[in-house]
Amino acid sequence: MLLTPGPTPIHPDATRAFLRPMLGHMDREVFALNREIQTDLRTMYGTAPEAFTALLAGTGSLGMEAGFANLVESGDEVLVCANGSFGRRMAEMAARYGAKVRLVTAPLGEAIDPGDVAAHLDGVQMVAVVHGETSTGVLNPVREIAEVVRRSGALLTVDAVTTAGMEPFLAEAWGVDYAYTGAQKCLSAPPGLAPVAVSERAFARFSARRTPNPSWYTDLAGLRDYWTDHNYHHTVPVNLHFAFHAALRAALREGLEARALRVRQMGKAIYAALAPLGFSHYVKRPQDRLPTVLALRLPEGLDDAGIRSQLRDRNISITGGLGPTAGLIWRLGLMGEAARPEPYRILLGTLEELLDARGIVGRFEEAWQAEQQGQTQQGQTLTTV
Ligand code: PLP
């Protein structure tokens, strides 16, 4: 049972689709399937109808790299919001593509302040921010950051790896120019694809480059050649496309708002179950908490590595902290198919046994039921704008 902050359990529809007989990457059925993927990605990212969407054959990091490779030229000023390890990865990549990097930071466990971004925008060509910082469980205020960036004319690149497909994401309404995720996160598809969305403004910036993109593989013109004009660029992993298409369809069938509500309800029920044992939220301000990665500070004296190893002996994977938070927190994955009561009942039941503590599952059930009833009574929905 995979309850880590990615990868996530694969959606059954995706598993079935993956096993379809192979087709060629230039087959008309594959082009038709790709077109549906592109349309569904526009819905998932909330882009303008004409925005370019595609799958890159690689993981989320390739999506990150493609943004800098295509949209940054040597000497460009790039402001990177770095309040965790993935923000720092963005800064490193931007620098490798020749950017002069300015950092806006926040203490670990806290969100980036849009006011800090506004104060450092002078002369900046691109701002890059991680929406959900997986390493600490922080949700950065992308909508507010986008508002200040838009006024400056800079491009905005957003890492939507732990958010797109589960959390509200409105690229056009907010003003996001380039967004990417990884197939194995909120969509519960196999790893190996990076879905990207590129605004017209970003495409125009790419087309006006003084020098070619140094990365041939991620070049937007080459990708457009295949995805729009149906010419050969590289051999796309067709069976991963099948699986991704099915997983994304399943997500849209469930509805993006319903998914966002599900993850919040799961987070509340798990917290209600564990808080009496001394677990507490690592991220102090409720509005800064990333719903898809529940970061919990451990109770005093809990044997982090020992308990996680005993869970693994019982085929349950959860994740601890990273770097400075190692031994201090657990990060429970609530992306895609991980955010379901069934696997968490098993995790919590096993914790009852390992921690010799009764009532954990009972508290989860009670809180989960209350969440469901509240939803039915109030016709609860999420406001996404
Ligand atoms: N960005 C964020 C926020 C992530 O959580 C991850 C992976 O966990 C990545 C980027 C990199 O994705 P991948 O490991 O698929 O290359």
mmCIF file of C-alpha atoms and ligand atoms in Angstrom:
data_model
loop_
_atom_site.group_PDB
_atom_site.id
_atom_site.type_symbol
_atom_site.label_atom_id
_atom_site.label_comp_id
_atom_site.label_asym_id
_atom_site.label_seq_id
_atom_site.Cartn_x
_atom_site.Cartn_y
_atom_site.Cartn_z
ATOM 1 C CA MET A 1 0.000 0.000 0.000
ATOM 2 C CA LEU A 2 1.571 3.116 -1.304
ATOM 3 C CA LEU A 3 0.711 6.046 0.971
ATOM 4 C CA THR A 4 3.774 8.132 0.132
ATOM 5 C CA PRO A 5 3.764 11.626 -1.417
ATOM 6 C CA GLY A 6 4.169 9.978 -4.814
ATOM 7 C CA PRO A 7 4.156 7.750 -6.663
ATOM 8 C CA THR A 8 0.553 6.816 -5.939
ATOM 9 C CA PRO A 9 -1.378 3.563 -6.463
ATOM 10 C CA ILE A 10 -2.236 3.229 -10.149
ATOM 11 C CA HIS A 11 -5.916 3.723 -11.035
ATOM 12 C CA PRO A 12 -7.473 0.399 -12.158
ATOM 13 C CA ASP A 13 -8.611 1.989 -15.456
ATOM 14 C CA ALA A 14 -4.996 2.980 -16.124
ATOM 15 C CA THR A 15 -3.722 -0.526 -15.401
ATOM 16 C CA ARG A 16 -6.218 -1.976 -17.876
ATOM 17 C CA ALA A 17 -5.409 0.610 -20.534
ATOM 18 C CA PHE A 18 -1.671 0.038 -20.139
ATOM 19 C CA LEU A 19 -2.169 -3.573 -21.215
ATOM 20 C CA ARG A 20 -3.775 -2.678 -24.558
ATOM 21 C CA PRO A 21 -1.908 -4.096 -27.544
ATOM 22 C CA MET A 22 0.855 -1.765 -28.664
ATOM 23 C CA LEU A 23 0.309 0.728 -31.492
ATOM 24 C CA GLY A 24 2.857 2.831 -33.355
ATOM 25 C CA HIS A 25 3.537 6.374 -32.198
ATOM 26 C CA MET A 26 2.457 7.652 -35.662
ATOM 27 C CA ASP A 27 -0.767 5.623 -35.717
ATOM 28 C CA ARG A 28 -3.960 7.606 -36.346
ATOM 29 C CA GLU A 29 -5.598 6.050 -33.258
ATOM 30 C CA VAL A 30 -2.715 7.336 -31.151
ATOM 31 C CA PHE A 31 -3.060 10.820 -32.630
ATOM 32 C CA ALA A 32 -6.798 10.736 -31.810
ATOM 33 C CA LEU A 33 -6.025 9.626 -28.249
ATOM 34 C CA ASN A 34 -3.357 12.348 -27.937
ATOM 35 C CA ARG A 35 -5.889 14.964 -29.023
ATOM 36 C CA GLU A 36 -8.230 13.839 -26.230
ATOM 37 C CA ILE A 37 -5.348 14.000 -23.760
ATOM 38 C CA GLN A 38 -4.570 17.555 -24.880
ATOM 39 C CA THR A 39 -8.209 18.621 -24.443
ATOM 40 C CA ASP A 40 -8.477 16.969 -21.028
ATOM 41 C CA LEU A 41 -5.223 18.600 -19.924
ATOM 42 C CA ARG A 42 -6.649 22.011 -20.812
ATOM 43 C CA THR A 43 -9.558 21.216 -18.486
ATOM 44 C CA MET A 44 -7.275 19.934 -15.722
ATOM 45 C CA TYR A 45 -5.007 22.983 -15.836
ATOM 46 C CA GLY A 46 -7.821 25.455 -16.532
ATOM 47 C CA THR A 47 -6.031 26.897 -19.571
ATOM 48 C CA ALA A 48 -7.308 29.032 -22.409
ATOM 49 C CA PRO A 49 -8.858 26.920 -25.227
ATOM 50 C CA GLU A 50 -5.875 27.608 -27.498
ATOM 51 C CA ALA A 51 -3.139 26.809 -24.962
ATOM 52 C CA PHE A 52 -0.624 24.157 -26.012
ATOM 53 C CA THR A 53 -0.702 21.023 -23.879
ATOM 54 C CA ALA A 54 1.345 17.845 -24.275
ATOM 55 C CA LEU A 55 2.994 14.964 -22.488
ATOM 56 C CA LEU A 56 6.784 14.912 -22.227
ATOM 57 C CA ALA A 57 8.350 11.476 -22.126
ATOM 58 C CA GLY A 58 9.985 11.735 -18.729
ATOM 59 C CA THR A 59 9.125 12.428 -15.097
ATOM 60 C CA GLY A 60 8.039 15.653 -13.402
ATOM 61 C CA SER A 61 11.633 16.888 -13.341
ATOM 62 C CA LEU A 62 11.678 16.849 -17.146
ATOM 63 C CA GLY A 63 8.595 19.075 -17.065
ATOM 64 C CA MET A 64 10.525 21.415 -14.773
ATOM 65 C CA GLU A 65 13.608 21.339 -16.986
ATOM 66 C CA ALA A 66 11.613 21.934 -20.182
ATOM 67 C CA GLY A 67 10.230 25.178 -18.763
ATOM 68 C CA PHE A 68 13.657 26.656 -18.150
ATOM 69 C CA ALA A 69 15.170 25.207 -21.320
ATOM 70 C CA ASN A 70 12.481 26.719 -23.556
ATOM 71 C CA LEU A 71 11.689 29.970 -21.815
ATOM 72 C CA VAL A 72 14.996 31.153 -20.342
ATOM 73 C CA GLU A 73 17.989 32.521 -22.240
ATOM 74 C CA SER A 74 21.461 33.100 -20.928
ATOM 75 C CA GLY A 75 21.546 36.256 -18.798
ATOM 76 C CA ASP A 76 17.781 36.365 -18.092
ATOM 77 C CA GLU A 77 16.769 37.368 -14.589
ATOM 78 C CA VAL A 78 14.676 34.601 -13.018
ATOM 79 C CA LEU A 79 13.087 34.933 -9.605
ATOM 80 C CA VAL A 80 12.637 31.549 -7.932
ATOM 81 C CA CYS A 81 10.471 31.065 -4.852
ATOM 82 C CA ALA A 82 12.382 28.504 -2.815
ATOM 83 C CA ASN A 83 10.876 27.319 0.461
ATOM 84 C CA GLY A 84 11.784 23.655 0.146
ATOM 85 C CA SER A 85 13.795 21.167 -1.870
ATOM 86 C CA PHE A 86 11.766 21.390 -5.089
ATOM 87 C CA GLY A 87 11.997 25.182 -5.137
ATOM 88 C CA ARG A 88 15.750 24.788 -4.762
ATOM 89 C CA ARG A 89 15.768 22.271 -7.634
ATOM 90 C CA MET A 90 14.062 24.900 -9.798
ATOM 91 C CA ALA A 91 16.741 27.442 -8.871
ATOM 92 C CA GLU A 92 19.511 25.000 -9.778
ATOM 93 C CA MET A 93 17.944 24.195 -13.148
ATOM 94 C CA ALA A 94 17.329 27.860 -14.000
ATOM 95 C CA ALA A 95 21.003 28.583 -13.258
ATOM 96 C CA ARG A 96 22.135 25.715 -15.509
ATOM 97 C CA TYR A 97 20.216 27.291 -18.394
ATOM 98 C CA GLY A 98 22.113 30.529 -17.851
ATOM 99 C CA ALA A 99 19.660 32.473 -15.707
ATOM 100 C CA LYS A 100 20.732 35.013 -13.132
ATOM 101 C CA VAL A 101 18.724 33.611 -10.247
ATOM 102 C CA ARG A 102 17.147 35.699 -7.492
ATOM 103 C CA LEU A 103 15.733 33.740 -4.571
ATOM 104 C CA VAL A 104 12.705 34.568 -2.489
ATOM 105 C CA THR A 105 12.583 32.234 0.492
ATOM 106 C CA ALA A 106 10.466 31.494 3.541
ATOM 107 C CA PRO A 107 11.274 29.505 6.675
ATOM 108 C CA LEU A 108 10.655 25.751 6.330
ATOM 109 C CA GLY A 109 6.991 24.965 6.867
ATOM 110 C CA GLU A 110 5.870 28.451 5.823
ATOM 111 C CA ALA A 111 4.468 29.707 2.521
ATOM 112 C CA ILE A 112 6.073 32.289 0.234
ATOM 113 C CA ASP A 113 4.812 35.819 0.887
ATOM 114 C CA PRO A 114 3.521 37.384 -2.373
ATOM 115 C CA GLY A 115 4.687 40.753 -0.995
ATOM 116 C CA ASP A 116 8.281 39.441 -1.039
ATOM 117 C CA VAL A 117 7.843 38.448 -4.685
ATOM 118 C CA ALA A 118 6.427 41.883 -5.540
ATOM 119 C CA ALA A 119 9.440 43.551 -3.885
ATOM 120 C CA HIS A 120 11.971 41.750 -6.102
ATOM 121 C CA LEU A 121 10.328 41.829 -9.526
ATOM 122 C CA ASP A 122 12.265 44.660 -11.101
ATOM 123 C CA GLY A 123 13.882 43.516 -14.372
ATOM 124 C CA VAL A 124 12.722 39.919 -13.921
ATOM 125 C CA GLN A 125 11.772 37.921 -17.052
ATOM 126 C CA MET A 126 10.376 34.873 -15.279
ATOM 127 C CA VAL A 127 9.062 33.937 -11.843
ATOM 128 C CA ALA A 128 9.058 30.266 -10.844
ATOM 129 C CA VAL A 129 7.178 28.797 -7.904
ATOM 130 C CA VAL A 130 6.250 25.360 -6.592
ATOM 131 C CA HIS A 131 2.516 25.230 -5.882
ATOM 132 C CA GLY A 132 2.665 22.339 -3.421
ATOM 133 C CA GLU A 133 6.088 21.937 -1.772
ATOM 134 C CA THR A 134 6.132 18.168 -1.217
ATOM 135 C CA SER A 135 9.180 18.290 1.041
ATOM 136 C CA THR A 136 7.357 20.236 3.780
ATOM 137 C CA GLY A 137 3.631 19.978 2.970
ATOM 138 C CA VAL A 138 3.292 23.701 2.212
ATOM 139 C CA LEU A 139 0.838 25.158 -0.310
ATOM 140 C CA ASN A 140 2.212 28.345 -1.851
ATOM 141 C CA PRO A 141 -0.330 31.089 -2.726
ATOM 142 C CA VAL A 142 0.026 30.835 -6.518
ATOM 143 C CA ARG A 143 -3.067 32.897 -7.278
ATOM 144 C CA GLU A 144 -1.803 35.833 -5.194
ATOM 145 C CA ILE A 145 1.744 35.480 -6.561
ATOM 146 C CA ALA A 146 0.338 35.398 -10.108
ATOM 147 C CA GLU A 147 -1.510 38.634 -9.468
ATOM 148 C CA VAL A 148 1.682 40.550 -8.679
ATOM 149 C CA VAL A 149 3.661 38.830 -11.451
ATOM 150 C CA ARG A 150 1.043 39.664 -14.099
ATOM 151 C CA ARG A 151 1.430 43.379 -13.429
ATOM 152 C CA SER A 152 5.194 43.113 -14.033
ATOM 153 C CA GLY A 153 4.959 41.408 -17.451
ATOM 154 C CA ALA A 154 7.212 38.508 -16.370
ATOM 155 C CA LEU A 155 6.298 34.931 -17.296
ATOM 156 C CA LEU A 156 5.054 32.684 -14.496
ATOM 157 C CA THR A 157 6.149 29.049 -14.285
ATOM 158 C CA VAL A 158 4.365 26.851 -11.763
ATOM 159 C CA ASP A 159 5.324 23.403 -10.520
ATOM 160 C CA ALA A 160 1.926 21.742 -10.166
ATOM 161 C CA VAL A 161 3.341 18.298 -9.406
ATOM 162 C CA THR A 162 1.426 17.729 -6.159
ATOM 163 C CA THR A 163 -1.599 19.818 -7.076
ATOM 164 C CA ALA A 164 -2.831 19.559 -10.688
ATOM 165 C CA GLY A 165 -5.672 17.072 -10.980
ATOM 166 C CA MET A 166 -6.579 17.292 -7.301
ATOM 167 C CA GLU A 167 -6.299 20.905 -6.172
ATOM 168 C CA PRO A 168 -7.967 23.885 -7.853
ATOM 169 C CA PHE A 169 -5.671 25.072 -10.653
ATOM 170 C CA LEU A 170 -6.805 27.850 -12.976
ATOM 171 C CA ALA A 171 -3.935 28.659 -15.310
ATOM 172 C CA GLU A 172 -5.767 31.188 -17.448
ATOM 173 C CA ALA A 173 -7.709 32.939 -14.694
ATOM 174 C CA TRP A 174 -4.626 33.233 -12.488
ATOM 175 C CA GLY A 175 -2.158 34.030 -15.287
ATOM 176 C CA VAL A 176 0.116 30.964 -15.299
ATOM 177 C CA ASP A 177 2.289 30.703 -18.435
ATOM 178 C CA TYR A 178 3.899 27.326 -17.970
ATOM 179 C CA ALA A 179 2.771 24.481 -15.712
ATOM 180 C CA TYR A 180 3.847 20.875 -15.359
ATOM 181 C CA THR A 181 3.177 17.823 -13.238
ATOM 182 C CA GLY A 182 4.132 14.150 -13.109
ATOM 183 C CA ALA A 183 1.743 11.386 -14.186
ATOM 184 C CA GLN A 184 2.414 9.382 -11.018
ATOM 185 C CA LYS A 185 1.139 12.016 -8.601
ATOM 186 C CA CYS A 186 -2.438 13.319 -8.408
ATOM 187 C CA LEU A 187 -3.615 11.369 -11.464
ATOM 188 C CA SER A 188 -2.456 7.929 -10.286
ATOM 189 C CA ALA A 189 -0.986 6.963 -13.661
ATOM 190 C CA PRO A 190 2.373 5.190 -14.023
ATOM 191 C CA PRO A 191 5.496 7.389 -13.742
ATOM 192 C CA GLY A 192 7.284 8.407 -16.935
ATOM 193 C CA LEU A 193 5.169 11.245 -18.330
ATOM 194 C CA ALA A 194 5.202 14.959 -17.582
ATOM 195 C CA PRO A 195 1.978 16.706 -18.662
ATOM 196 C CA VAL A 196 2.655 20.350 -19.501
ATOM 197 C CA ALA A 197 0.564 23.410 -20.355
ATOM 198 C CA VAL A 198 2.032 26.403 -22.200
ATOM 199 C CA SER A 199 0.227 29.737 -22.589
ATOM 200 C CA GLU A 200 0.211 31.581 -25.923
ATOM 201 C CA ARG A 201 2.285 34.310 -24.293
ATOM 202 C CA ALA A 202 4.928 31.769 -23.285
ATOM 203 C CA PHE A 203 4.907 30.232 -26.757
ATOM 204 C CA ALA A 204 5.420 33.703 -28.253
ATOM 205 C CA ARG A 205 8.363 34.282 -25.878
ATOM 206 C CA PHE A 206 9.824 30.936 -26.977
ATOM 207 C CA SER A 207 9.371 31.813 -30.662
ATOM 208 C CA ALA A 208 11.203 35.115 -30.158
ATOM 209 C CA ARG A 209 14.327 33.497 -28.631
ATOM 210 C CA ARG A 210 17.656 34.955 -29.792
ATOM 211 C CA THR A 211 19.307 31.531 -29.499
ATOM 212 C CA PRO A 212 17.881 28.019 -29.961
ATOM 213 C CA ASN A 213 16.765 25.998 -26.958
ATOM 214 C CA PRO A 214 19.917 24.064 -25.955
ATOM 215 C CA SER A 215 17.746 21.025 -25.168
ATOM 216 C CA TRP A 216 16.647 19.398 -28.435
ATOM 217 C CA TYR A 217 14.424 16.820 -26.713
ATOM 218 C CA THR A 218 12.241 19.336 -24.864
ATOM 219 C CA ASP A 219 12.109 21.932 -27.643
ATOM 220 C CA LEU A 220 8.587 23.335 -27.896
ATOM 221 C CA ALA A 221 8.758 23.587 -31.696
ATOM 222 C CA GLY A 222 9.641 19.885 -31.920
ATOM 223 C CA LEU A 223 6.866 18.963 -29.498
ATOM 224 C CA ARG A 224 4.363 21.024 -31.480
ATOM 225 C CA ASP A 225 5.546 19.311 -34.618
ATOM 226 C CA TYR A 226 4.437 15.958 -33.187
ATOM 227 C CA TRP A 227 1.439 16.945 -31.032
ATOM 228 C CA THR A 228 -0.160 19.471 -33.416
ATOM 229 C CA ASP A 229 1.189 18.702 -36.887
ATOM 230 C CA HIS A 230 1.606 14.931 -36.430
ATOM 231 C CA ASN A 231 5.183 14.719 -37.679
ATOM 232 C CA TYR A 232 7.790 12.447 -36.150
ATOM 233 C CA HIS A 233 9.849 14.004 -33.345
ATOM 234 C CA HIS A 234 10.653 11.068 -31.041
ATOM 235 C CA THR A 235 9.021 7.707 -30.263
ATOM 236 C CA VAL A 236 6.504 8.564 -27.576
ATOM 237 C CA PRO A 237 5.757 5.799 -25.004
ATOM 238 C CA VAL A 238 2.356 4.881 -26.416
ATOM 239 C CA ASN A 239 1.371 2.423 -23.677
ATOM 240 C CA LEU A 240 2.019 5.121 -21.051
ATOM 241 C CA HIS A 241 -0.210 7.429 -23.105
ATOM 242 C CA PHE A 242 -2.979 4.785 -22.976
ATOM 243 C CA ALA A 243 -2.705 4.543 -19.205
ATOM 244 C CA PHE A 244 -2.456 8.305 -18.738
ATOM 245 C CA HIS A 245 -5.498 8.929 -20.925
ATOM 246 C CA ALA A 246 -7.580 6.505 -18.829
ATOM 247 C CA ALA A 247 -6.378 7.961 -15.514
ATOM 248 C CA LEU A 248 -7.082 11.545 -16.586
ATOM 249 C CA ARG A 249 -10.523 10.576 -17.906
ATOM 250 C CA ALA A 250 -11.292 8.931 -14.536
ATOM 251 C CA ALA A 251 -10.210 12.093 -12.710
ATOM 252 C CA LEU A 252 -12.405 14.342 -14.848
ATOM 253 C CA ARG A 253 -15.310 11.902 -14.517
ATOM 254 C CA GLU A 254 -15.070 12.156 -10.742
ATOM 255 C CA GLY A 255 -14.805 15.931 -11.086
ATOM 256 C CA LEU A 256 -11.958 18.201 -9.993
ATOM 257 C CA GLU A 257 -14.032 19.813 -7.235
ATOM 258 C CA ALA A 258 -15.103 16.437 -5.870
ATOM 259 C CA ARG A 259 -11.461 15.350 -5.782
ATOM 260 C CA ALA A 260 -10.405 18.491 -3.951
ATOM 261 C CA LEU A 261 -13.166 17.924 -1.406
ATOM 262 C CA ARG A 262 -12.245 14.243 -0.987
ATOM 263 C CA VAL A 263 -8.645 15.049 -0.143
ATOM 264 C CA ARG A 264 -9.668 17.644 2.447
ATOM 265 C CA GLN A 265 -12.133 15.273 4.091
ATOM 266 C CA MET A 266 -9.525 12.515 4.209
ATOM 267 C CA GLY A 267 -6.955 14.873 5.740
ATOM 268 C CA LYS A 268 -9.366 15.983 8.465
ATOM 269 C CA ALA A 269 -10.393 12.417 9.329
ATOM 270 C CA ILE A 270 -6.777 11.181 9.513
ATOM 271 C CA TYR A 271 -5.821 14.147 11.676
ATOM 272 C CA ALA A 272 -8.778 13.528 14.013
ATOM 273 C CA ALA A 273 -7.598 9.922 14.361
ATOM 274 C CA LEU A 274 -3.939 10.710 15.110
ATOM 275 C CA ALA A 275 -4.002 14.028 17.013
ATOM 276 C CA PRO A 276 -4.930 12.448 20.396
ATOM 277 C CA LEU A 277 -1.654 10.459 20.170
ATOM 278 C CA GLY A 278 0.349 13.687 20.004
ATOM 279 C CA PHE A 279 0.685 14.090 16.216
ATOM 280 C CA SER A 280 0.285 17.734 15.190
ATOM 281 C CA HIS A 281 0.330 19.753 11.974
ATOM 282 C CA TYR A 282 3.887 20.634 10.910
ATOM 283 C CA VAL A 283 2.606 23.628 8.921
ATOM 284 C CA LYS A 284 1.269 26.123 11.449
ATOM 285 C CA ARG A 285 -1.078 28.303 9.383
ATOM 286 C CA PRO A 286 -4.099 26.328 8.088
ATOM 287 C CA GLN A 287 -4.141 28.255 4.797
ATOM 288 C CA ASP A 288 -0.521 27.203 4.123
ATOM 289 C CA ARG A 289 -1.256 23.464 4.417
ATOM 290 C CA LEU A 290 -1.023 21.408 1.245
ATOM 291 C CA PRO A 291 -4.060 19.081 1.355
ATOM 292 C CA THR A 292 -2.414 16.397 -0.809
ATOM 293 C CA VAL A 293 0.580 15.883 1.511
ATOM 294 C CA LEU A 294 -0.354 15.671 5.183
ATOM 295 C CA ALA A 295 2.802 16.681 7.058
ATOM 296 C CA LEU A 296 2.526 15.629 10.693
ATOM 297 C CA ARG A 297 4.981 16.432 13.464
ATOM 298 C CA LEU A 298 5.671 13.241 15.389
ATOM 299 C CA PRO A 299 4.869 12.798 19.067
ATOM 300 C CA GLU A 300 7.846 12.951 21.448
ATOM 301 C CA GLY A 301 9.655 9.618 21.637
ATOM 302 C CA LEU A 302 8.028 7.968 18.594
ATOM 303 C CA ASP A 303 10.514 5.653 16.860
ATOM 304 C CA ASP A 304 10.192 7.114 13.350
ATOM 305 C CA ALA A 305 12.455 4.755 11.398
ATOM 306 C CA GLY A 306 11.454 1.709 13.470
ATOM 307 C CA ILE A 307 7.697 2.170 13.018
ATOM 308 C CA ARG A 308 8.021 2.919 9.300
ATOM 309 C CA SER A 309 10.165 -0.172 8.859
ATOM 310 C CA GLN A 310 7.581 -2.316 10.695
ATOM 311 C CA LEU A 311 4.863 -0.804 8.487
ATOM 312 C CA ARG A 312 6.929 -1.710 5.424
ATOM 313 C CA ASP A 313 7.217 -5.302 6.753
ATOM 314 C CA ARG A 314 3.416 -5.307 6.523
ATOM 315 C CA ASN A 315 3.534 -3.885 2.972
ATOM 316 C CA ILE A 316 2.568 -0.324 3.931
ATOM 317 C CA SER A 317 4.796 2.557 2.735
ATOM 318 C CA ILE A 318 4.654 6.002 4.281
ATOM 319 C CA THR A 319 7.366 8.677 4.118
ATOM 320 C CA GLY A 320 9.302 10.561 6.772
ATOM 321 C CA GLY A 321 10.848 14.013 6.610
ATOM 322 C CA LEU A 322 13.524 15.186 4.209
ATOM 323 C CA GLY A 323 16.820 16.811 5.276
ATOM 324 C CA PRO A 324 16.082 19.116 8.231
ATOM 325 C CA THR A 325 12.706 17.489 8.908
ATOM 326 C CA ALA A 326 14.048 13.912 8.929
ATOM 327 C CA GLY A 327 12.978 12.192 12.152
ATOM 328 C CA LEU A 328 10.651 15.106 12.914
ATOM 329 C CA ILE A 329 7.679 14.540 10.609
ATOM 330 C CA TRP A 330 5.736 11.993 8.589
ATOM 331 C CA ARG A 331 4.403 12.917 5.164
ATOM 332 C CA LEU A 332 1.220 11.012 4.355
ATOM 333 C CA GLY A 333 0.297 10.974 0.685
ATOM 334 C CA LEU A 334 -3.237 12.035 -0.200
ATOM 335 C CA MET A 335 -2.865 12.280 -3.947
ATOM 336 C CA GLY A 336 -5.071 10.441 -6.423
ATOM 337 C CA GLU A 337 -5.967 6.906 -5.393
ATOM 338 C CA ALA A 338 -4.035 7.225 -2.125
ATOM 339 C CA ALA A 339 -6.699 9.622 -0.822
ATOM 340 C CA ARG A 340 -9.238 6.858 -0.147
ATOM 341 C CA PRO A 341 -10.528 5.596 3.203
ATOM 342 C CA GLU A 342 -9.768 1.913 2.487
ATOM 343 C CA PRO A 343 -5.951 2.042 2.533
ATOM 344 C CA TYR A 344 -5.916 4.505 5.443
ATOM 345 C CA ARG A 345 -8.139 2.189 7.528
ATOM 346 C CA ILE A 346 -5.444 -0.436 7.091
ATOM 347 C CA LEU A 347 -2.612 1.974 7.952
ATOM 348 C CA LEU A 348 -4.425 3.262 11.037
ATOM 349 C CA GLY A 349 -5.399 -0.242 12.142
ATOM 350 C CA THR A 350 -1.773 -1.318 11.878
ATOM 351 C CA LEU A 351 -0.666 1.730 13.865
ATOM 352 C CA GLU A 352 -3.103 0.721 16.645
ATOM 353 C CA GLU A 353 -1.218 -2.531 16.875
ATOM 354 C CA LEU A 354 2.316 -1.124 16.553
ATOM 355 C CA LEU A 355 1.772 1.790 18.957
ATOM 356 C CA ASP A 356 -0.396 -0.278 21.280
ATOM 357 C CA ALA A 357 -3.069 2.415 21.107
ATOM 358 C CA ARG A 358 -6.778 1.752 20.788
ATOM 359 C CA GLY A 359 -9.415 3.884 19.107
ATOM 360 C CA ILE A 360 -7.472 5.262 16.142
ATOM 361 C CA VAL A 361 -9.634 3.603 13.502
ATOM 362 C CA GLY A 362 -12.809 4.400 15.464
ATOM 363 C CA ARG A 363 -11.927 8.097 15.527
ATOM 364 C CA PHE A 364 -11.166 8.012 11.798
ATOM 365 C CA GLU A 365 -14.545 6.384 11.027
ATOM 366 C CA GLU A 366 -16.409 8.873 13.179
ATOM 367 C CA ALA A 367 -14.704 11.876 11.593
ATOM 368 C CA TRP A 368 -15.045 10.442 8.069
ATOM 369 C CA GLN A 369 -18.793 9.835 8.594
ATOM 370 C CA ALA A 370 -19.223 13.351 9.976
ATOM 371 C CA GLU A 371 -17.467 14.755 6.906
ATOM 372 C CA GLN A 372 -19.729 12.748 4.576
ATOM 373 C CA GLN A 373 -22.890 13.833 6.417
ATOM 374 C CA GLY A 374 -21.787 17.460 6.492
ATOM 375 C CA GLN A 375 -21.256 17.266 2.760
ATOM 376 C CA THR A 376 -24.719 15.817 2.110
ATOM 377 C CA GLN A 377 -26.476 18.289 4.385
ATOM 378 C CA GLN A 378 -24.735 21.381 3.131
ATOM 379 C CA GLY A 379 -24.304 20.312 -0.483
ATOM 380 C CA GLN A 380 -20.697 21.234 0.284
ATOM 381 C CA THR A 381 -18.571 22.349 -2.650
ATOM 382 C CA LEU A 382 -15.283 24.124 -3.027
ATOM 383 C CA THR A 383 -14.932 27.645 -4.271
ATOM 384 C CA THR A 384 -12.149 27.612 -6.818
ATOM 385 C CA VAL A 385 -11.966 31.226 -7.932
HETATM 386 N N1 PLP B 1 8.310 18.905 -8.024
HETATM 387 C C1 PLP B 1 7.669 18.444 -6.939
HETATM 388 C C2 PLP B 1 6.863 19.401 -6.122
HETATM 389 C C3 PLP B 1 7.768 17.095 -6.580
HETATM 390 O O1 PLP B 1 7.125 16.639 -5.507
HETATM 391 C C4 PLP B 1 8.542 16.226 -7.378
HETATM 392 C C5 PLP B 1 8.676 14.812 -7.029
HETATM 393 O O2 PLP B 1 8.322 14.378 -5.958
HETATM 394 C C6 PLP B 1 9.186 16.751 -8.509
HETATM 395 C C7 PLP B 1 9.056 18.095 -8.802
HETATM 396 C C8 PLP B 1 10.030 15.901 -9.380
HETATM 397 O O3 PLP B 1 9.254 14.942 -10.005
HETATM 398 P P1 PLP B 1 9.881 13.552 -10.515
HETATM 399 O O4 PLP B 1 10.407 12.845 -9.312
HETATM 400 O O5 PLP B 1 8.689 12.891 -11.149
HETATM 401 O O6 PLP B 1 10.947 13.874 -11.490
#
